[in-house]
Coordinates of C-alpha atoms and ligand atoms in Angstrom, one line a residue:
X1 CA 1.0 -76.9 -26.7
X2 CA 1.4 -73.5 -28.7
X3 CA 2.7 -73.6 -32.1
X4 CA 6.4 -72.0 -32.3
X5 CA 5.3 -69.4 -34.5
X6 CA 2.6 -68.1 -32.2
X7 CA 3.9 -65.5 -30.0
X8 CA 3.0 -64.6 -26.2
X9 CA -0.1 -62.4 -26.1
X10 CA -1.8 -63.9 -29.1
X11 CA -5.3 -65.9 -28.6
X12 CA -3.9 -69.2 -30.3
X13 CA -1.2 -69.2 -27.8
X14 CA -2.9 -71.5 -25.4
X15 CA -1.2 -74.3 -23.6
X16 CA -3.7 -77.1 -22.4
X17 CA -1.3 -77.7 -19.5
X18 CA -2.3 -74.6 -17.9
X19 CA -6.0 -75.2 -18.0
X20 CA -7.7 -75.0 -14.8
X21 CA -4.8 -73.2 -13.2
X22 CA -4.3 -69.6 -12.5
X23 CA -1.0 -69.3 -14.3
X24 CA -1.0 -66.4 -16.7
X25 CA 0.2 -67.5 -20.0
X26 CA 2.5 -64.5 -20.4
X27 CA 3.4 -61.2 -18.6
X28 CA 1.5 -59.7 -21.6
X29 CA -1.7 -61.2 -20.1
X30 CA -1.1 -59.4 -16.7
X31 CA -1.5 -56.1 -18.5
X32 CA -4.7 -54.3 -17.2
X33 CA -7.2 -55.8 -14.8
X34 CA -6.0 -53.5 -12.2
X35 CA -7.7 -53.1 -8.7
X36 CA -9.8 -50.4 -7.7
X37 CA -9.6 -49.7 -4.0
X38 CA -11.5 -47.4 -1.6
X39 CA -9.4 -44.7 0.1
X40 CA -10.6 -43.9 3.7
X41 CA -7.8 -43.3 6.2
X42 CA -6.9 -39.7 5.4
X43 CA -9.0 -37.6 7.5
X44 CA -10.2 -35.4 4.5
X45 CA -11.2 -38.4 2.8
X46 CA -12.9 -40.1 5.7
X47 CA -15.3 -36.9 6.1
X48 CA -16.3 -37.1 2.4
X49 CA -20.0 -37.6 1.7
X50 CA -19.2 -39.8 -1.4
X51 CA -17.0 -42.8 -1.9
X52 CA -13.6 -42.2 -3.3
X53 CA -11.7 -45.0 -4.9
X54 CA -8.2 -45.4 -6.6
X55 CA -7.6 -47.0 -9.9
X56 CA -4.2 -48.6 -9.1
X57 CA -2.2 -48.9 -12.3
X58 CA 0.9 -49.9 -10.2
X59 CA -0.3 -53.5 -10.5
X60 CA 0.6 -53.4 -14.3
X61 CA 3.7 -55.5 -15.0
X62 CA 5.7 -52.3 -15.6
X63 CA 4.3 -50.5 -12.8
X64 CA 2.3 -47.9 -14.7
X65 CA -0.7 -47.3 -16.9
X66 CA 1.5 -47.1 -20.0
X67 CA 1.7 -50.8 -20.6
X68 CA -1.9 -50.6 -21.9
X69 CA -1.1 -48.1 -24.8
X70 CA 2.3 -49.9 -25.4
X71 CA 0.7 -53.2 -26.0
X72 CA -2.2 -51.7 -28.1
X73 CA 0.3 -49.5 -30.2
X74 CA 2.4 -52.5 -30.9
X75 CA -0.5 -54.9 -31.7
X76 CA -2.0 -52.3 -34.0
X77 CA 1.4 -51.6 -35.9
X78 CA 1.7 -55.3 -36.4
X79 CA -1.8 -55.5 -37.9
X80 CA -1.0 -52.5 -40.1
X81 CA 2.4 -54.1 -41.2
X82 CA 4.4 -51.3 -39.8
X83 CA 6.1 -53.8 -37.5
X84 CA 7.5 -56.9 -38.8
X85 CA 8.6 -60.2 -36.9
X86 CA 12.2 -59.2 -35.5
X87 CA 11.6 -55.5 -36.2
X88 CA 12.9 -52.7 -34.3
X89 CA 10.9 -49.9 -32.2
X90 CA 12.5 -46.5 -31.8
X91 CA 10.9 -44.0 -29.4
X92 CA 12.2 -40.7 -27.8
X93 CA 11.1 -41.6 -24.0
X94 CA 12.7 -42.1 -20.6
X95 CA 9.4 -42.9 -18.8
X96 CA 6.7 -45.4 -18.1
X97 CA 6.0 -45.8 -22.0
X98 CA 9.5 -46.9 -22.5
X99 CA 9.1 -49.8 -19.8
X100 CA 5.8 -50.7 -21.3
X101 CA 7.2 -51.0 -24.8
X102 CA 10.3 -52.7 -23.7
X103 CA 8.0 -55.4 -21.8
X104 CA 5.7 -56.1 -24.9
X105 CA 8.9 -56.0 -27.4
X106 CA 10.7 -58.5 -25.1
X107 CA 7.8 -61.0 -25.2
X108 CA 7.0 -60.4 -29.0
X109 CA 10.7 -60.4 -30.0
X110 CA 11.5 -56.9 -31.1
X111 CA 14.5 -54.7 -30.6
X112 CA 13.9 -51.4 -28.7
X113 CA 16.0 -48.4 -28.9
X114 CA 15.0 -45.4 -26.7
X115 CA 16.5 -42.0 -27.2
X116 CA 16.6 -39.6 -24.2
X117 CA 18.7 -36.5 -23.3
X118 CA 21.6 -36.5 -20.8
X119 CA 19.3 -34.6 -18.3
X120 CA 17.6 -38.0 -17.4
X121 CA 18.5 -39.7 -14.0
X122 CA 20.9 -42.6 -14.3
X123 CA 18.3 -45.0 -12.7
X124 CA 15.7 -44.3 -15.6
X125 CA 18.5 -45.3 -18.2
X126 CA 19.4 -48.6 -16.0
X127 CA 15.5 -49.6 -15.7
X128 CA 15.2 -49.6 -19.5
X129 CA 18.3 -51.3 -20.2
X130 CA 17.4 -53.9 -17.4
X131 CA 14.4 -54.7 -19.8
X132 CA 16.9 -55.5 -22.6
X133 CA 16.4 -52.1 -24.4
X134 CA 19.2 -50.0 -26.0
X135 CA 19.5 -46.5 -24.8
X136 CA 21.1 -43.6 -26.9
X137 CA 21.9 -40.5 -24.8
X138 CA 21.8 -37.1 -26.5
X139 CA 22.9 -33.9 -25.3
X140 CA 20.3 -31.6 -23.8
X141 CA 22.1 -28.5 -24.4
X142 CA 21.6 -28.4 -28.2
X143 CA 18.9 -26.6 -30.4
X144 CA 16.1 -28.8 -31.5
X145 CA 17.1 -28.8 -35.0
X146 CA 20.8 -29.8 -34.3
X147 CA 21.5 -33.2 -35.6
X148 CA 22.7 -34.2 -32.1
X149 CA 19.3 -33.4 -30.6
X150 CA 17.2 -36.0 -29.1
X151 CA 14.2 -35.5 -31.7
X152 CA 16.7 -35.4 -34.7
X153 CA 18.4 -38.5 -33.5
X154 CA 15.2 -40.3 -32.9
X155 CA 14.4 -39.5 -36.4
X156 CA 17.6 -40.6 -37.9
X157 CA 17.4 -44.1 -36.0
X158 CA 14.0 -44.5 -37.2
X159 CA 14.9 -44.0 -40.8
X160 CA 18.2 -45.9 -40.6
X161 CA 16.9 -48.9 -38.6
X162 CA 13.9 -49.0 -40.8
X163 CA 12.1 -48.9 -37.2
X164 CA 8.5 -48.3 -36.0
X165 CA 8.1 -45.2 -34.0
X166 CA 4.9 -45.6 -31.9
X167 CA 4.9 -41.6 -31.2
X168 CA 2.2 -41.9 -28.2
X169 CA 1.4 -38.2 -28.6
X170 CA -0.2 -38.6 -32.0
X171 CA -1.0 -42.4 -32.1
X172 CA -4.8 -43.1 -32.2
X173 CA -4.2 -46.5 -30.6
X174 CA -3.2 -44.8 -27.4
X175 CA -6.4 -43.6 -26.4
X176 CA -7.9 -46.8 -27.9
X177 CA -6.1 -48.9 -25.4
X178 CA -8.1 -47.3 -22.5
X179 CA -11.4 -47.6 -24.5
X180 CA -10.9 -51.3 -24.9
X181 CA -9.6 -52.0 -21.2
X182 CA -9.6 -49.2 -18.7
X183 CA -13.1 -47.9 -19.3
X184 CA -14.8 -51.4 -19.3
X185 CA -12.8 -52.3 -16.2
X186 CA -14.2 -49.2 -14.3
X187 CA -17.7 -49.9 -15.5
X188 CA -17.6 -53.4 -14.4
X189 CA -15.8 -52.9 -11.0
X190 CA -18.3 -50.2 -9.9
X191 CA -21.3 -52.3 -11.4
X192 CA -22.0 -49.3 -13.5
X193 CA -22.4 -47.1 -10.6
X194 CA -19.2 -44.8 -11.2
X195 CA -20.4 -41.0 -11.3
X196 CA -17.0 -39.3 -11.6
X197 CA -13.7 -40.0 -13.1
X198 CA -10.7 -37.7 -12.2
X199 CA -7.2 -38.3 -14.0
X200 CA -4.2 -36.3 -14.8
X201 CA -3.5 -35.7 -18.7
X202 CA -0.3 -36.0 -20.6
X203 CA -0.9 -37.3 -23.9
X204 CA -4.5 -37.4 -23.0
X205 CA -4.7 -41.0 -23.9
X206 CA -6.1 -42.2 -20.6
X207 CA -8.6 -39.5 -19.8
X208 CA -10.0 -39.5 -23.4
X209 CA -10.1 -43.3 -23.8
X210 CA -11.8 -43.8 -20.4
X211 CA -14.2 -40.8 -21.3
X212 CA -15.1 -42.1 -24.6
X213 CA -16.2 -45.6 -23.2
X214 CA -17.9 -44.3 -20.1
X215 CA -19.9 -41.4 -21.7
X216 CA -21.2 -44.1 -24.1
X217 CA -22.3 -46.0 -21.3
X218 CA -23.8 -43.0 -19.4
X219 CA -23.4 -39.5 -20.5
X220 CA -23.9 -38.3 -17.0
X221 CA -20.6 -39.7 -15.9
X222 CA -18.3 -36.6 -15.0
X223 CA -15.0 -36.4 -16.5
X224 CA -12.6 -34.3 -14.6
X225 CA -9.0 -33.6 -15.9
X226 CA -6.6 -32.5 -13.1
X227 CA -3.8 -30.4 -14.5
X228 CA -0.6 -28.8 -13.3
X229 CA -0.6 -25.1 -12.9
X230 CA 1.0 -23.6 -16.0
X231 CA 0.0 -26.3 -18.4
X232 CA -2.2 -25.4 -21.4
X233 CA -5.0 -28.0 -20.6
X234 CA -6.1 -25.7 -17.8
X235 CA -5.5 -22.5 -19.6
X236 CA -1.7 -21.8 -18.9
X237 CA 0.8 -21.0 -21.3
X238 CA 3.0 -23.9 -21.0
X239 CA 5.0 -22.3 -18.5
X240 CA 7.3 -25.0 -16.4
X241 CA 6.2 -26.9 -13.4
X242 CA 7.8 -29.7 -11.4
X243 CA 5.2 -32.5 -11.5
X244 CA 6.2 -35.2 -13.8
X245 CA 4.1 -37.0 -16.5
X246 CA 1.2 -34.6 -16.7
X247 CA 0.3 -31.4 -18.4
X248 CA 1.9 -30.2 -21.7
X249 CA 2.8 -26.9 -23.6
X250 CA 0.9 -28.2 -26.7
X251 CA -2.4 -30.0 -27.3
X252 CA -1.7 -33.7 -28.4
X253 CA -3.8 -35.6 -30.8
X254 CA -6.0 -37.3 -28.1
X255 CA -7.1 -34.0 -26.6
X256 CA -10.9 -33.8 -26.7
X257 CA -12.1 -31.2 -24.5
X258 CA -15.8 -31.8 -25.5
X259 CA -15.5 -35.0 -23.3
X260 CA -14.1 -33.2 -20.2
X261 CA -16.7 -31.7 -18.0
X262 CA -14.2 -29.9 -15.7
X263 CA -10.4 -29.1 -15.8
X264 CA -8.9 -28.5 -12.3
X265 CA -5.5 -26.8 -12.0
X266 CA -3.4 -28.0 -8.9
X267 CA -0.2 -26.5 -7.8
X268 CA 3.2 -28.4 -7.5
X269 CA 3.0 -27.9 -3.6
X270 CA -0.4 -29.5 -3.4
X271 CA 0.4 -32.3 -5.7
X272 CA 3.6 -33.2 -3.6
X273 CA 2.2 -32.7 -0.2
X274 CA -1.0 -34.7 -1.0
X275 CA 1.2 -37.6 -2.6
X276 CA 3.1 -37.8 0.7
X277 CA 0.1 -37.5 2.8
X278 CA -1.9 -40.4 0.8
X279 CA 1.2 -42.5 0.9
X280 CA 1.6 -42.3 4.7
X281 CA -2.1 -42.5 5.7
X282 CA -3.4 -45.0 3.1
X283 CA -0.4 -47.1 2.6
X284 CA -0.6 -46.5 -1.0
X285 CA 2.8 -45.1 -2.5
X286 CA 1.9 -42.6 -5.2
X287 CA 4.0 -39.9 -7.2
X288 CA 3.3 -36.4 -7.8
X289 CA 1.1 -36.8 -10.7
X290 CA -0.9 -39.4 -8.4
X291 CA -1.0 -36.8 -5.8
X292 CA -2.3 -34.1 -8.2
X293 CA -5.2 -36.3 -9.5
X294 CA -6.0 -37.2 -5.8
X295 CA -5.9 -33.5 -4.7
X296 CA -8.5 -32.7 -7.6
X297 CA -10.6 -35.8 -6.8
X298 CA -11.0 -34.6 -3.2
X299 CA -12.3 -31.1 -4.5
X300 CA -14.6 -33.2 -6.7
X301 CA -15.6 -35.7 -3.9
X302 CA -16.4 -32.8 -1.3
X303 CA -19.3 -31.7 -3.8
X304 CA -20.5 -35.1 -4.7
X305 CA -23.6 -36.9 -3.0
X306 CA -23.5 -39.8 -0.7
X307 CA -24.5 -42.2 -3.7
X308 CA -21.6 -41.0 -5.8
X309 CA -18.7 -43.0 -6.7
X310 CA -15.7 -40.9 -7.6
X311 CA -12.8 -42.8 -9.2
X312 CA -9.3 -41.3 -9.2
X313 CA -6.7 -42.8 -11.7
X314 CA -3.3 -43.5 -10.2
X315 CA -1.0 -43.8 -13.1
X316 CA 2.3 -45.0 -11.4
X317 CA 4.2 -45.6 -8.1
X318 CA 5.9 -43.3 -5.9
X319 CA 9.0 -45.4 -6.2
X320 CA 10.1 -43.7 -9.2
X321 CA 10.2 -40.3 -7.4
X322 CA 12.1 -41.1 -4.0
X323 CA 14.9 -38.7 -4.8
X324 CA 12.4 -35.8 -5.3
X325 CA 8.9 -36.0 -3.8
X326 CA 10.0 -38.2 -0.9
X327 CA 13.4 -36.7 -0.2
X328 CA 13.0 -34.3 2.6
X329 CA 16.0 -32.2 1.5
X330 CA 14.7 -31.9 -1.9
X331 CA 11.3 -30.7 -0.8
X332 CA 12.7 -28.2 1.7
X333 CA 15.2 -26.8 -0.9
X334 CA 12.3 -26.0 -3.2
X335 CA 10.4 -24.4 -0.2
X336 CA 7.7 -27.2 0.0
X337 CA 8.3 -28.2 3.5
X338 CA 9.7 -26.6 6.7
X339 CA 12.9 -28.0 8.7
X340 CA 12.4 -25.9 11.6
X341 CA 10.9 -22.8 13.3
X342 CA 13.6 -20.3 13.1
X343 CA 14.4 -20.7 9.5
X344 CA 15.3 -18.6 6.5
X345 CA 11.6 -17.4 6.4
X346 CA 12.3 -15.7 9.8
X347 CA 15.1 -13.5 8.1
X348 CA 12.6 -12.3 5.5
X349 CA 10.0 -11.5 8.0
X350 CA 12.3 -9.0 9.8
X351 CA 13.2 -7.2 6.5
X352 CA 11.4 -4.0 5.2
X353 CA 8.1 -4.7 3.6
X354 CA 9.3 -3.0 0.5
X355 CA 11.4 -6.2 0.0
X356 CA 8.4 -8.4 0.1
X357 CA 7.9 -8.7 -3.7
X358 CA 10.7 -10.5 -5.8
X359 CA 13.1 -8.0 -7.4
X360 CA 14.3 -9.2 -10.8
X361 CA 15.2 -8.3 -14.2
X362 CA 14.2 -10.0 -17.5
X363 CA 16.7 -11.3 -19.9
X364 CA 15.7 -8.9 -22.6
X365 CA 16.1 -5.8 -20.5
X366 CA 19.1 -3.8 -20.8
X367 CA 22.0 -3.7 -18.6
X368 CA 21.2 0.1 -18.0
X369 CA 17.7 -1.0 -16.5
X370 CA 19.4 -3.5 -14.2
X371 CA 21.8 -1.1 -12.9
X372 CA 18.9 1.4 -12.2
X373 CA 16.8 -1.1 -10.6
X374 CA 19.4 -2.3 -8.3
X375 CA 20.3 1.3 -7.3
X376 CA 16.8 2.4 -6.6
X377 CA 16.2 -0.4 -4.5
X378 CA 19.2 -0.5 -2.6
X379 CA 20.4 -4.0 -3.7
X380 CA 23.5 -5.5 -5.4
X381 CA 22.2 -8.7 -7.2
X382 CA 19.1 -9.5 -9.3
X383 CA 17.9 -12.7 -10.5
X384 CA 17.3 -13.0 -14.1
X385 CA 13.8 -14.2 -14.8
X386 CA 12.0 -15.0 -18.1
X387 CA 8.1 -14.2 -18.4
X388 CA 6.3 -12.4 -15.6
X389 CA 5.6 -13.2 -11.9
X390 CA 4.7 -15.8 -10.4
X391 CA 7.9 -17.2 -11.9
X392 CA 8.6 -21.0 -11.8
X393 CA 12.2 -21.7 -10.4
X394 CA 13.0 -23.1 -14.0
X395 CA 12.2 -19.7 -15.4
X396 CA 15.4 -18.3 -13.6
X397 CA 18.1 -18.1 -16.1
X398 CA 20.9 -16.3 -14.3
X399 CA 21.9 -13.4 -12.2
X400 CA 23.4 -10.1 -12.4
X401 CA 25.8 -8.5 -9.7
X402 CA 26.7 -4.9 -9.2
X403 CA 30.3 -5.7 -8.8
X404 CA 30.6 -7.8 -11.9
X405 CA 28.7 -5.4 -13.9
X406 CA 31.0 -2.4 -12.7
X407 CA 34.1 -4.5 -14.0
X408 CA 32.5 -5.5 -17.4
X409 CA 31.4 -1.9 -18.2
X410 CA 34.7 -0.5 -17.0
X411 CA 36.3 -2.8 -19.8
X412 CA 33.6 -2.0 -22.5
X413 CA 31.3 0.9 -21.7
X414 CA 29.0 -0.2 -24.7
X415 CA 27.7 -3.1 -22.6
X416 CA 25.2 -0.6 -20.8
X417 CA 23.0 -0.7 -23.7
X418 CA 23.3 -4.5 -24.1
X419 CA 20.6 -7.1 -23.0
X420 CA 21.1 -8.7 -19.6
X421 CA 21.1 -12.2 -21.0
X422 CA 24.5 -11.5 -22.8
X423 CA 26.2 -10.4 -19.5
X424 CA 24.4 -12.3 -16.9
X425 CA 26.1 -14.7 -14.6
X426 CA 25.1 -18.0 -13.4
X427 CA 22.0 -18.5 -11.2
X428 CA 22.2 -17.7 -7.5
X429 CA 22.2 -20.8 -5.2
X430 CA 18.8 -21.7 -3.9
X431 CA 17.8 -22.2 -0.4
X432 CA 14.2 -23.1 0.9
X433 CA 12.1 -20.6 3.0
X434 CA 11.7 -23.4 5.5
X435 CA 15.6 -24.5 5.6
X436 CA 17.7 -24.0 8.4
X437 CA 19.2 -20.6 8.7
X438 CA 22.5 -22.2 9.6
X439 CA 22.5 -23.7 5.9
X440 CA 22.1 -20.1 4.6
X441 CA 24.9 -18.8 6.7
X442 CA 27.3 -21.5 5.4
X443 CA 26.1 -20.9 1.8
X444 CA 26.8 -17.1 2.2
X445 CA 30.3 -17.8 3.0
X446 CA 31.0 -18.5 -0.7
X447 CA 28.0 -16.9 -2.4
X448 CA 27.2 -13.3 -2.2
X449 CA 23.4 -13.7 -2.2
X450 CA 20.9 -16.7 -2.4
X451 CA 17.5 -17.2 -4.1
X452 CA 15.0 -18.2 -1.7
X453 CA 12.3 -20.6 -3.1
X454 CA 8.8 -20.9 -1.4
X455 CA 6.3 -23.6 -2.9
X456 CA 8.8 -24.2 -5.7
X457 CA 8.9 -20.5 -6.6
X458 CA 11.4 -17.8 -6.3
X459 CA 10.3 -15.7 -3.3
X460 CA 13.3 -13.4 -2.7
X461 CA 16.9 -12.8 -2.5
X462 CA 18.7 -13.2 0.7
X463 CA 22.0 -11.3 1.3
X464 CA 24.7 -11.4 4.1
X465 CA 23.5 -8.0 5.3
X466 CA 19.8 -9.3 5.6
X467 CA 21.1 -12.1 7.8
X468 CA 23.2 -9.7 9.9
X469 CA 20.5 -7.4 10.5
X470 CA 18.3 -10.2 11.5
X471 CA 21.0 -11.3 14.1
X472 CA 21.1 -7.7 15.3
X473 CA 17.4 -7.6 15.7
X474 CA 17.4 -10.7 17.6
X475 CA 20.3 -9.7 20.0
X476 CA 18.3 -6.5 20.6
X477 CA 15.3 -8.5 21.4
Ligands
PLP501 C1 3.6 -40.3 -14.9 C2 2.5 -40.1 -15.8 N1 2.5 -40.2 -17.1 C3 1.3 -40.1 -18.0 C4 0.4 -39.6 -17.5 C5 -0.9 -39.1 -18.3 O1 -1.5 -40.2 -19.1 P1 -1.8 -40.0 -20.5 O2 -0.4 -39.7 -21.3 O3 -2.5 -41.1 -20.9 O4 -2.6 -38.6 -20.8 C6 0.2 -39.5 -16.2 C7 -1.2 -39.0 -15.6 O5 -1.4 -39.0 -14.5 C8 1.4 -39.6 -15.4 O6 1.2 -39.5 -14.1

């Protein structure tokens, strides 16, 4: 029997009663050894010249690839004396890494405190609490150096609780987890015949760790990063996108571009639609980032030869994204799917082509500029958008309205030269280009105008007079 002071996950923790059985000694022993499965039912994949296989990280105990670095970072901290028996782990995370850390902490007797913002979905908080972790929620609407901000609170708690902070973005043991486990598994499972490895990158731990191992075995193996459009890895400026868990607006410590042969940007739309298609046709439920990686892998596999084996890394399950990627209403509202034939888009199609490009004003432009833009284009509302087109939905920060501006300037004429961001109103309600016209009509009963989204991006502003002109055109045949 194992000695009382030997904890689960340690080599000495062997119980002779388990000998000859297939009973894992602890849940820690179930981390890794994930299956590799061929994909073959999706039409595009059926027609590929090469073999496309998925590394299914969903079979880790926490349901994601992050169990691997969580274990490695904790074991390394114990070795380095940063984490003592009964100690505390503090990490700002709401996602998969939190689950991995909580599982290992439960087995090895640590207290876990996770810090997150009040923007996080309640299920994510419940999930971490279910594993016995404590959760501290901070307001999202404060500056990063405010003492209440999520980073500052994590810093303070780490100090006060004398805790260990794994910091997966800077921790060298994060990629090491994949050098030690994921890389060798892929080499063994493909009998050394893997030719391409495709994965999304967030902390870059997975792609860099696997690349280090595989390139050592065979430098010809192609390492391909799939990246959300807008993320810095594929040359973007860090502009927002909707796919979760991948891409960044900075370069983490494990970013090692010399190891990557190719980086393929993939849009939110392609990521989400691929996730839905693969889940349906292959019976493998994947999330948006898995869909992104598969979309890139299909591009790679199309160019690969008949003897090639392309492996795509699926980091987690679609179950975590049921209220987004797999919710038809959410998808339609962002303009990713169509609900009908005669929908909002039909109204836009009948308008003057001069309204084809999105009219907007930047938050730093003056009220005078906004008024002139509205007047010269004959419109009464403009969305306020940061940066330059094509905008992400998250870059819309508000709206200006002719009537409201008139009233404000009447009270204070000096506002004419002030910046739009100081006077703008709330954002216009959004409607998807493929949503029912009936919905737009109902929304226009209370809102003067709607912002139409297509592929997750603002496309145009829809007003009551647009809808009336459309009805008139339909009536006139
Ligand atoms: C949900 C999620 N988290 C994280 C990652 C990225 O892994 P890493 O942080 O190892 O780069 C991915 C990659 O696809 C992911 O989908």
